Short mmCIF file of C-alpha atoms in Angstrom, two decimals:
data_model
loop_
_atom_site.label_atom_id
_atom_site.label_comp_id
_atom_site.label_asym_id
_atom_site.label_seq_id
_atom_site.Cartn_x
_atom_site.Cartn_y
_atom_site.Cartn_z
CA UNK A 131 -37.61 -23.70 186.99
CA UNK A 132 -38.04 -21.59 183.67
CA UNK A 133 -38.11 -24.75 181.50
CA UNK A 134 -40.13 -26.41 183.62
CA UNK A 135 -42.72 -23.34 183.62
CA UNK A 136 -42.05 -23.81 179.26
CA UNK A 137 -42.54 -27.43 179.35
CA UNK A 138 -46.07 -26.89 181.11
CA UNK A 139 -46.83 -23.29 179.20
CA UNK A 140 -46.34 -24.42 175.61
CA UNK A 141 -48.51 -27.39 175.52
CA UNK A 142 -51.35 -25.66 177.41
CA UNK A 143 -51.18 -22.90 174.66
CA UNK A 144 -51.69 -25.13 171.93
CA UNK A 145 -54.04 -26.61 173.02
CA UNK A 146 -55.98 -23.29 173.52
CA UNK A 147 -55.05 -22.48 170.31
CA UNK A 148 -56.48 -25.38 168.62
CA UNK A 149 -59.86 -25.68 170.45
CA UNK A 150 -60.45 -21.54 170.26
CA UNK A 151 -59.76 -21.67 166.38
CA UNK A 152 -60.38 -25.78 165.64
CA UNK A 153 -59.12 -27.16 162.04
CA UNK A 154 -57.65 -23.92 160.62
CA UNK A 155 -55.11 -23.30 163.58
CA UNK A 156 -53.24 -26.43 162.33
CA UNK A 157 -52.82 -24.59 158.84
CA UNK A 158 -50.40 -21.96 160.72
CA UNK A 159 -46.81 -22.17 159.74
CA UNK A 160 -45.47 -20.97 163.46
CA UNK A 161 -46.90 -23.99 165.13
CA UNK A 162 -44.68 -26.69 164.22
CA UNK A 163 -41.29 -24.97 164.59
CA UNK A 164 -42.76 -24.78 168.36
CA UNK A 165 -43.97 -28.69 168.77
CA UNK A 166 -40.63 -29.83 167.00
CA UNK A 167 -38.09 -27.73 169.38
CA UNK A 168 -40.06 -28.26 171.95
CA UNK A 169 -39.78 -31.96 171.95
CA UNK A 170 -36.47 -31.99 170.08
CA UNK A 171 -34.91 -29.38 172.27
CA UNK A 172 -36.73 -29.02 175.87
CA UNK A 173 -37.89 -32.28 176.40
CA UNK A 174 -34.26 -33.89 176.56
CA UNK A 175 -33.16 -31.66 179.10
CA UNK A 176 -35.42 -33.27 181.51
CA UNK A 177 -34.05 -36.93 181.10
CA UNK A 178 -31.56 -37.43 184.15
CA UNK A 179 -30.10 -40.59 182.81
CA UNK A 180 -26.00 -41.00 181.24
CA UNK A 181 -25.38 -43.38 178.37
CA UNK A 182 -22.29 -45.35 177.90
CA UNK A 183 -21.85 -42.56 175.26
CA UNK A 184 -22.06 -39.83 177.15
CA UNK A 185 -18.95 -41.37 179.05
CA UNK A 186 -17.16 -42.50 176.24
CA UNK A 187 -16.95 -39.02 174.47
CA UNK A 188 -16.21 -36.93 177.93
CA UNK A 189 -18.82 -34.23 177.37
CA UNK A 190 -18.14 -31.06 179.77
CA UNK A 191 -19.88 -30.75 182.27
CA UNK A 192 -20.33 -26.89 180.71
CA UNK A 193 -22.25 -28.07 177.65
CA UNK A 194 -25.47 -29.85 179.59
CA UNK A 195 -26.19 -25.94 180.95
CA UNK A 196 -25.07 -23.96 177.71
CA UNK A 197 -27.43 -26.39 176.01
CA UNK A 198 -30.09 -26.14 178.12
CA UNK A 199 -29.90 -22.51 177.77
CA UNK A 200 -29.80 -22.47 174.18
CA UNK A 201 -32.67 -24.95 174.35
CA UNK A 202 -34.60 -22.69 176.71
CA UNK A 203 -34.07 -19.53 174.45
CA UNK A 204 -34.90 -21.27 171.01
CA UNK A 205 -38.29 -22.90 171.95
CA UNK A 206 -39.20 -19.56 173.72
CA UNK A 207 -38.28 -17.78 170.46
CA UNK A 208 -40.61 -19.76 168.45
CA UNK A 209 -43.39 -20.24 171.33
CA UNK A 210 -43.19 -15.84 170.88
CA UNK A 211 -43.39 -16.39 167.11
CA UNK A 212 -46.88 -18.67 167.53
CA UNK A 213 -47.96 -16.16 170.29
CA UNK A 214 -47.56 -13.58 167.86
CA UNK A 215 -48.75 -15.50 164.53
CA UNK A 216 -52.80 -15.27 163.87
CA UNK A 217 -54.94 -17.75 162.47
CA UNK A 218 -56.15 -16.95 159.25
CA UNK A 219 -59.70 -18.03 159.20
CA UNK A 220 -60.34 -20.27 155.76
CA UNK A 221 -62.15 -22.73 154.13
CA UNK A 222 -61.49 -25.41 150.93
CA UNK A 223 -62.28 -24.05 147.59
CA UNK A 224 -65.30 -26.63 146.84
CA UNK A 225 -65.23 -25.24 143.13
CA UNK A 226 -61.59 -26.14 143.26
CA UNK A 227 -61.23 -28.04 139.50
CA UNK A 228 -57.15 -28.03 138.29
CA UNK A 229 -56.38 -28.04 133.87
CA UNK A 230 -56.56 -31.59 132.40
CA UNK A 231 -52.74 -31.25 131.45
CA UNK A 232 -51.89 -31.13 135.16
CA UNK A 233 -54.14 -33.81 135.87
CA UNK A 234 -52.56 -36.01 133.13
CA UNK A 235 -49.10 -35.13 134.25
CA UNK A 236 -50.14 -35.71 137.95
CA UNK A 237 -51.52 -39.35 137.09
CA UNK A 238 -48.02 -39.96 134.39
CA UNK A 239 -46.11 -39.40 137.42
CA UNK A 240 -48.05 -40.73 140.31
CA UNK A 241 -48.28 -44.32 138.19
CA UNK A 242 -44.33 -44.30 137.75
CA UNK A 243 -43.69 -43.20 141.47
CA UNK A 244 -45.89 -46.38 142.07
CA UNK A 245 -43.68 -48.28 140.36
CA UNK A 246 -40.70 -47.33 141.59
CA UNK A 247 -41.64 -47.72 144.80
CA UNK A 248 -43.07 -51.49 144.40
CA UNK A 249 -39.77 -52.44 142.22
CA UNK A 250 -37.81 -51.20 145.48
CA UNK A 251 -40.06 -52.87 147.73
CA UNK A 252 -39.77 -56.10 145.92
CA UNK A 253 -36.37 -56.52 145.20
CA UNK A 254 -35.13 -55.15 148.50
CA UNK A 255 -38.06 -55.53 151.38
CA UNK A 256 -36.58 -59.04 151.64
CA UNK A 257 -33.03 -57.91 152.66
CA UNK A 258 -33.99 -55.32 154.76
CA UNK A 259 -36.36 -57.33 156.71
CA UNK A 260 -33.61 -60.24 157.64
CA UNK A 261 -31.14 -57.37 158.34
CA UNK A 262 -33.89 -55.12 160.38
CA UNK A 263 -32.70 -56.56 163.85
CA UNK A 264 -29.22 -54.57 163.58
CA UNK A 265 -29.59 -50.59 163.23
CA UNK A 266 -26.64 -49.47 161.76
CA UNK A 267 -26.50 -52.47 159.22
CA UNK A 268 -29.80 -51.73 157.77
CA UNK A 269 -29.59 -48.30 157.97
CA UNK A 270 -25.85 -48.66 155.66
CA UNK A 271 -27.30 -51.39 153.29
CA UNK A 272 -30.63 -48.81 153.16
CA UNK A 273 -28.69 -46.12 151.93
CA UNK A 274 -26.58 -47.17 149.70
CA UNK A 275 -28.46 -49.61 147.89
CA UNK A 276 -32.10 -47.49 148.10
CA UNK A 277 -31.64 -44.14 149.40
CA UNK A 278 -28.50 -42.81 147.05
CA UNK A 279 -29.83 -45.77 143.95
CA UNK A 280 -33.16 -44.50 143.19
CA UNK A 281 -32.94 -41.39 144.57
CA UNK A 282 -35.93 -42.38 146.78
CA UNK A 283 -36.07 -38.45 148.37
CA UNK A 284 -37.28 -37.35 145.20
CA UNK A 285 -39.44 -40.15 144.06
CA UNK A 286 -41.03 -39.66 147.60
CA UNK A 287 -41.49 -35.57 146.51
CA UNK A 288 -43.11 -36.52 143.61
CA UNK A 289 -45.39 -39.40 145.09
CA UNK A 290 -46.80 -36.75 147.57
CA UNK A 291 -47.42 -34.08 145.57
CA UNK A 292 -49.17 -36.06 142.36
CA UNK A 293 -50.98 -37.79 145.17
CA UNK A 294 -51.75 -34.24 146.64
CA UNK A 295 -53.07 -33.06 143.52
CA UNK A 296 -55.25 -35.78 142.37
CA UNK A 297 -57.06 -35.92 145.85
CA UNK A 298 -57.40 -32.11 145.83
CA UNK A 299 -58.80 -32.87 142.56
CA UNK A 300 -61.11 -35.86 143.00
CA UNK A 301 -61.89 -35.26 146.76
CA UNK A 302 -61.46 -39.13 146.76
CA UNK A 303 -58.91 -40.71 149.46
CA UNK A 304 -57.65 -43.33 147.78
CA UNK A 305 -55.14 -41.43 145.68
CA UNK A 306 -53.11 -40.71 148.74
CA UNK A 307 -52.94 -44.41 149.44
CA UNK A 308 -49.92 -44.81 147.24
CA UNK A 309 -47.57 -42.43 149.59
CA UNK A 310 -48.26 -45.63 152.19
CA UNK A 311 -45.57 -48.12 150.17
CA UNK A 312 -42.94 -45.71 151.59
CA UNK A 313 -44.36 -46.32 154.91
CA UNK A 314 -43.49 -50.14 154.44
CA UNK A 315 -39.80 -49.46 153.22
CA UNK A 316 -39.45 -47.59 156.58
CA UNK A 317 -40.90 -49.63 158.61
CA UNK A 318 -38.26 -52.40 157.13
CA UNK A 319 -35.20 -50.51 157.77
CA UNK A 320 -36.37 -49.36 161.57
CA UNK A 321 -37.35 -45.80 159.99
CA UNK A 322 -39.03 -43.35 160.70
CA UNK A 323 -39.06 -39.85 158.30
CA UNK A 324 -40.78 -41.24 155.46
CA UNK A 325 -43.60 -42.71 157.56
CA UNK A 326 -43.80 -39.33 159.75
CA UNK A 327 -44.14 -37.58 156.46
CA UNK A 328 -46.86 -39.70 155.40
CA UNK A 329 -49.03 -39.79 158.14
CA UNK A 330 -48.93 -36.01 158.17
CA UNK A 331 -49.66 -35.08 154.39
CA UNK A 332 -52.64 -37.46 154.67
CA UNK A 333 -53.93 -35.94 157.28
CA UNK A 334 -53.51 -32.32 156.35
CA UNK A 335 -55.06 -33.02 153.08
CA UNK A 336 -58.15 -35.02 154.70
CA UNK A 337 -58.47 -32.13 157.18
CA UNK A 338 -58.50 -29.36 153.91
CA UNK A 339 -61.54 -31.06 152.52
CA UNK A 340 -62.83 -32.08 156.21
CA UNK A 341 -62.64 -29.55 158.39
CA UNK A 342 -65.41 -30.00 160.12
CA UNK A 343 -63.64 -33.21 161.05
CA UNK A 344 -61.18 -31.59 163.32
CA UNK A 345 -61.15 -33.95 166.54
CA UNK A 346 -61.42 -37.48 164.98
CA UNK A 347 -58.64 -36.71 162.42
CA UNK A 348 -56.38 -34.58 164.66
CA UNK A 349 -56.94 -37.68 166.99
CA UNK A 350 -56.23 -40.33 164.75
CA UNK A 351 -52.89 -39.05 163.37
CA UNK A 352 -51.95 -38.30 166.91
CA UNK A 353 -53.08 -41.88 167.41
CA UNK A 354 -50.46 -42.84 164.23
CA UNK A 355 -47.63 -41.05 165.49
CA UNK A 356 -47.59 -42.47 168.72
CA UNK A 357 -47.83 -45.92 167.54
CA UNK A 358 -44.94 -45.05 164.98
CA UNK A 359 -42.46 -43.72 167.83
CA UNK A 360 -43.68 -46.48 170.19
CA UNK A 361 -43.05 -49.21 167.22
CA UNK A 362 -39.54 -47.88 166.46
CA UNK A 363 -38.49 -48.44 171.09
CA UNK A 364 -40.47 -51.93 170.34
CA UNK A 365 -38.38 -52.88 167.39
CA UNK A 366 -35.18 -51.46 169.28
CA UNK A 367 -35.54 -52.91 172.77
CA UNK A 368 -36.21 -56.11 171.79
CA UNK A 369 -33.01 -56.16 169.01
CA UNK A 370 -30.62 -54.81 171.88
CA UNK A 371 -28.74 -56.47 175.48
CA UNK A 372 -31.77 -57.40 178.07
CA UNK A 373 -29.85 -54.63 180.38
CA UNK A 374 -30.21 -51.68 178.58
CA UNK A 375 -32.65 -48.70 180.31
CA UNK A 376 -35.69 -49.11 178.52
CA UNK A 377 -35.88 -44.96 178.94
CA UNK A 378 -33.01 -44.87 176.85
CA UNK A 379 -34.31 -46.46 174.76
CA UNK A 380 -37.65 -45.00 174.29
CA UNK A 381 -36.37 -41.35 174.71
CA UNK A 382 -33.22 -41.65 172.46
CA UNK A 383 -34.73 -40.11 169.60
CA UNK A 384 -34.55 -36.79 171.64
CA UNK A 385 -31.74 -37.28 173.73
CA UNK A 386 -29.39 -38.17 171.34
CA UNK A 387 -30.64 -35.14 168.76
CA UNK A 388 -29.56 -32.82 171.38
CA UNK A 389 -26.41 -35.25 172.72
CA UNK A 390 -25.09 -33.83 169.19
CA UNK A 391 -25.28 -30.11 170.21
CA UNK A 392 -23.08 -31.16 173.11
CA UNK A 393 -20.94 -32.47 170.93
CA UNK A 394 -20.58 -29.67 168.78
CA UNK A 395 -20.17 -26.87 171.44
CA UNK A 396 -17.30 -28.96 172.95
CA UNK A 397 -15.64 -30.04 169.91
CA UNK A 398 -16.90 -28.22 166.78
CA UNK A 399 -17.99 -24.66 168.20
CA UNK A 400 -17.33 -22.10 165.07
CA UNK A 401 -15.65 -25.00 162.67
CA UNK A 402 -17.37 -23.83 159.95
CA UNK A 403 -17.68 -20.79 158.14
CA UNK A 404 -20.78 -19.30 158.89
CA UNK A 405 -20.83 -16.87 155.62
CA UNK A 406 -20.07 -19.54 153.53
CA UNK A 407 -22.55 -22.15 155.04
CA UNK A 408 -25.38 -19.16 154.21
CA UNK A 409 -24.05 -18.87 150.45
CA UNK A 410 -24.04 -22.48 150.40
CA UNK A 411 -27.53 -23.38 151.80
CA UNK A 412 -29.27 -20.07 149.35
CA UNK A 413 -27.31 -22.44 146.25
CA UNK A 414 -29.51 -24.70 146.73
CA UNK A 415 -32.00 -22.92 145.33
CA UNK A 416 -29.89 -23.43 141.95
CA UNK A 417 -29.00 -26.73 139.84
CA UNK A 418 -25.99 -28.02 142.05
CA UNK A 419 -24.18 -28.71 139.04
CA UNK A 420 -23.93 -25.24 138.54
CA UNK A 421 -22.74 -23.89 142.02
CA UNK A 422 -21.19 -27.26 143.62
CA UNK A 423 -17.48 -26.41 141.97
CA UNK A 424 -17.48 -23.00 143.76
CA UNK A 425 -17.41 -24.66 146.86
CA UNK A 426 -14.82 -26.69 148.33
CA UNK A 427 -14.91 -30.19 149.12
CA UNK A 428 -14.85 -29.33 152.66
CA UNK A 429 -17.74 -27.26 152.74
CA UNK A 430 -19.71 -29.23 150.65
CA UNK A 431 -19.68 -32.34 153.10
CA UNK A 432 -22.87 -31.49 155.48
CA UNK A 433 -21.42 -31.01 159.29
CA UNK A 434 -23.58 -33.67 160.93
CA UNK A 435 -21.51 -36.13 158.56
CA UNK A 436 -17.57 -34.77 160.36
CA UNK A 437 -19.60 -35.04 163.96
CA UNK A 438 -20.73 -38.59 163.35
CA UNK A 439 -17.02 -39.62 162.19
CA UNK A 440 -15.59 -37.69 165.44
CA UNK A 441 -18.61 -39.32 167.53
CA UNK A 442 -18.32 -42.73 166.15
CA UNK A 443 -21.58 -43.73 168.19
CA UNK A 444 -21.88 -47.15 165.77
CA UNK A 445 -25.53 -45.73 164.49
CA UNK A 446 -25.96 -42.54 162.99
CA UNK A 447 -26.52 -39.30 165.34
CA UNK A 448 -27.84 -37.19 162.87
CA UNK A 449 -27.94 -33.65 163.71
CA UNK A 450 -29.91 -30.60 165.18
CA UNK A 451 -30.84 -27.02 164.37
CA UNK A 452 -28.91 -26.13 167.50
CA UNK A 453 -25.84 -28.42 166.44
CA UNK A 454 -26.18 -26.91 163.02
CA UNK A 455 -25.88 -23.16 164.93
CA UNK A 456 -23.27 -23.78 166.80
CA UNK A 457 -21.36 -25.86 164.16
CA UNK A 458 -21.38 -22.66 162.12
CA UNK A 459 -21.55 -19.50 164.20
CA UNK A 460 -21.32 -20.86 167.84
CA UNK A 461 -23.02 -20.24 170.79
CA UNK A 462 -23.53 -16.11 169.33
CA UNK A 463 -25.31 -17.86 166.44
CA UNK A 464 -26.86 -20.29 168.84
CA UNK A 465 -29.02 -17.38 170.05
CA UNK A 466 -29.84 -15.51 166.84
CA UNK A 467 -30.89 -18.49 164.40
CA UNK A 468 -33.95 -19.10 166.29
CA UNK A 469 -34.69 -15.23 165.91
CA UNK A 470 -34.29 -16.32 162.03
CA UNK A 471 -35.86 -19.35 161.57
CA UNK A 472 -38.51 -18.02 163.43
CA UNK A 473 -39.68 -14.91 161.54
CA UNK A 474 -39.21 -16.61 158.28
CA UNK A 475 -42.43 -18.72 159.54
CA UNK A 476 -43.89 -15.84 161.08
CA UNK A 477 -43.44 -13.93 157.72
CA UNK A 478 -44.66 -16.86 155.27
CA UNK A 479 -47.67 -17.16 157.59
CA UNK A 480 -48.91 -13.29 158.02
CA UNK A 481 -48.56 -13.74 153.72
CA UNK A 482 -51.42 -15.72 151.86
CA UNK A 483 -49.23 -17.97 150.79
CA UNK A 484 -51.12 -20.76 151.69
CA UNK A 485 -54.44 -19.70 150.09
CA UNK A 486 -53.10 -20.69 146.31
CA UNK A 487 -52.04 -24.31 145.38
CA UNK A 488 -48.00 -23.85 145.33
CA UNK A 489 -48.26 -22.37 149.10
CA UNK A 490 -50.18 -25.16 150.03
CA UNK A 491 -48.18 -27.03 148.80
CA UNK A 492 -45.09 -25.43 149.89
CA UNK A 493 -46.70 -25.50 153.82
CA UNK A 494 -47.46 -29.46 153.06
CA UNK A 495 -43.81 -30.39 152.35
CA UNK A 496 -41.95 -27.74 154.79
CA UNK A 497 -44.42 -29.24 157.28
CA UNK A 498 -43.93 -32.80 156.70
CA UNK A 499 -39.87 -32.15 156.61
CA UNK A 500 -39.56 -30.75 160.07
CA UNK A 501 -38.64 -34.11 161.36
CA UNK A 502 -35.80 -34.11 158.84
CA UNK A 503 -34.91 -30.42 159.71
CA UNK A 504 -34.56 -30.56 163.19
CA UNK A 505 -32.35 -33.91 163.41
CA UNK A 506 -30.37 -32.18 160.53
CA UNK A 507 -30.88 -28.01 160.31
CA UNK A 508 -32.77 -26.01 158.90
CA UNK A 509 -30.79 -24.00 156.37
CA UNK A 510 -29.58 -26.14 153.61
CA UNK A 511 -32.94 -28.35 154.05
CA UNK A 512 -34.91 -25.06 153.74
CA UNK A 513 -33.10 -23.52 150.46
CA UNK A 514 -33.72 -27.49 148.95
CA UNK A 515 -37.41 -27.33 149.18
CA UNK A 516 -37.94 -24.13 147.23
CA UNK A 517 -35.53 -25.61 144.40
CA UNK A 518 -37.37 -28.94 144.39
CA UNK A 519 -40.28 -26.32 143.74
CA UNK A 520 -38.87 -24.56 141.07
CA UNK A 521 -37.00 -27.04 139.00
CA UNK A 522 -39.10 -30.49 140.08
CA UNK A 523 -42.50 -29.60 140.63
CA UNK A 524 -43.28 -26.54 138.43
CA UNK A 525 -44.65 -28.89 135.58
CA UNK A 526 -47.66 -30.05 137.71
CA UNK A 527 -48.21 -26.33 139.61
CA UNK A 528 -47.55 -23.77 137.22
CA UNK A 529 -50.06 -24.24 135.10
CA UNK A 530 -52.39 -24.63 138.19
CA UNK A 531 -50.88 -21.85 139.99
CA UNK A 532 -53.43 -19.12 140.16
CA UNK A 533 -55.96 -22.03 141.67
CA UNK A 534 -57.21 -20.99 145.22
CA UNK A 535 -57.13 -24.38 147.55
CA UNK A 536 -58.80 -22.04 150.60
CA UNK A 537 -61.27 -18.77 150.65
CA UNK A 538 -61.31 -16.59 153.16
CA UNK A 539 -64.19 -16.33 155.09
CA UNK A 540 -65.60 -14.00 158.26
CA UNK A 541 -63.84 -14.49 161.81
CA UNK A 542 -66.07 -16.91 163.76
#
């Protein structure tokens, strides 16, 4: 009854939310810790059906309700941190104008990410389309020959953020247009992060400059991510047996997310060292070349990698913020990582961070990586997005980084 009461609650809320305060209530951290456990972590505890999975790896009958109270606790934690997180009532900067040396640099590197992006496209869209039909194939042949090669994570960073500045810059759309090519090489290998990511930047950087625009863009990247989640069941019902539950199928994104917490609590509870994970994830924050030899092998192989050995599902399972919790500190650390996760938002967003261009910035990329984070955790992924700010980006933003993006202005 109490997730059922959450399930109906939260959406209701934001919605509330985002028609009392309109375009700047999506610019609050809190919210999308709430939409992404809510669908990541509640939702799947209302699908009733059991996989051929499920049977194979003999989950106790124990770790469906531990789960679902976890799950119950964590999106009520961060539906309390929204509750509690205010709306900071801003505008864009319309005098907004960024040095001509981070300009330059933005262009230098937006015309190589470009590139890089078409070489890949080029000399591997072909493989990974006659491959595209079998998910763990493409997914192997993506990552090793793409992923790990060209170090695609990082040529996507730097595609969105010179593609960030130059629109911020130019008010002109069609320097965001080049974060689309990684749209293409996701769509080829049956993905869905980089496209997520995408759609989202886009839109947040449309709605900055157009915020009187609220409805139709809110709408049409609603519109976007729909047809993204219903083109990945598509792709996947029509590549597997003619018997398999099309709800399975459509809903497996979330179900198996949280089929790895169930996992974890009855196979991996406390495996890990939870001090040392913490160490490890604030490293990241340093050059890995310095800290990786500190660490042993062990620890340095991310958890979700030993529970998709142990699992051996045939297509990767990912991870979760809960698996992640429980992984390291069990079902005690189950309860109080929410608690943490979810006044670090509630703390960036009472700041002004997001008034100056690295906080915008910074709420652009954490943003766009909560798909990643909650099919992962949130630790390690968190810790690796302030280093990619200090070490990667700081050429483009520091000389830019006194430049307001928003002002202030009077409460409606």
């Amino acid at each position: 009854l109490y997730l059922l009461v959450i399930a109906i609650t939260v959406p209701l809320y934001i919605v509330r939310r985002l028609s009392m305060h309109g375009a700047v209530a999506v610019f609050n951290f809190c919210l999308y810790p709430l939409i992404f456990s809510y669908f990541y972590l509640l939702v799947p505890a209302f699908i009733p059906f059991v996989t051929s999975l499920d049977n194979s790896l003999a989950l106790s009958a124990n770790s469906f309700q531990v789960i679902d109270q976890l799950a119950a606790w964590s999106v009520s934690i961060f539906f309390l941190g929204y509750i509690l997180s205010k709306e900071r009532h801003i505008a864009f900067n319309q005098k907004l104008i960024f040095p001509a040396f981070s300009v330059s640099v933005s262009r230098i590197i937006q015309v190589i990410t470009i590139i890089v992006s078409m070489v890949i496209l080029i000399r591997h869209g072909p493989d990974l389309y006659s491959i595209s039909g079998d998910r763990g194939i493409s997914y192997e042949y993506y990552s090793t020959e793409i992923l790990n090669a060209y170090r695609l994570p990082v040529v996507f960073s730097f595609s969105i953020i010179s593609s960030t500045f130059l629109y911020l810059h130019h008010r002109n759309i069609n320097y965001q247009l080049p974060i689309l090519i990684f749209c293409i090489l996701d769509a080829l290998q049956g993905g869905r992060g980089y496209s997520f990511a995408a759609v989202t930047i886009i839109g947040l950087n449309y709605l900055a400059l157009n915020m009187n625009k609220f409805k139709r863009t809110i709408g049409m990247v609603l519109i976007f991510v729909a047809a993204l989640f219903l083109s990945a069941f598509i792709r996947r019902f029509m590549a597997v047996d003619e018997t398999a539950d099309p709800i399975v199928i459509l809903l497996g994104e979330f179900f198996f997310t949280r089929l790895t917490a169930q996992i974890t609590y009855d196979t991996f509870s406390s495996h890990g060292d939870l001090l040392t994970y913490l160490l490890l994830a604030m490293s990241k924050m340093l050059p890995q070349f310095i800290v990786a030899p500190l660490f042993s092998e062990a620890v340095l192989t991310p958890y979700h990698v030993l529970v998709n050995q142990w699992a051996d599902a045939g297509f990767g399972l990912a991870g979760s913020v809960m698996a992640e919790a429980i992984y390291y500190g069990g079902v005690k650390f189950g309860i109080a990582s929410p608690l943490i996760i979810s006044a670090i938002f509630l703390t960036i967003n009472r700041s002004t961070l997001i008034l100056r261009l690295p906080g915008y910035l910074f709420f652009l990329v954490v943003t766009s990586s909560m798909y990643l984070i909650f099919r992962t955790g949130f630790y390690t992924n968190f810790f690796s997005i302030i280093y990619v700010f200090l070490f990667y980006y700081s050429i483009i933003i520091f000389p830019s980084r006194k430049k307001r993006v928003f002002l202030v202005t009077k409460k409606r």
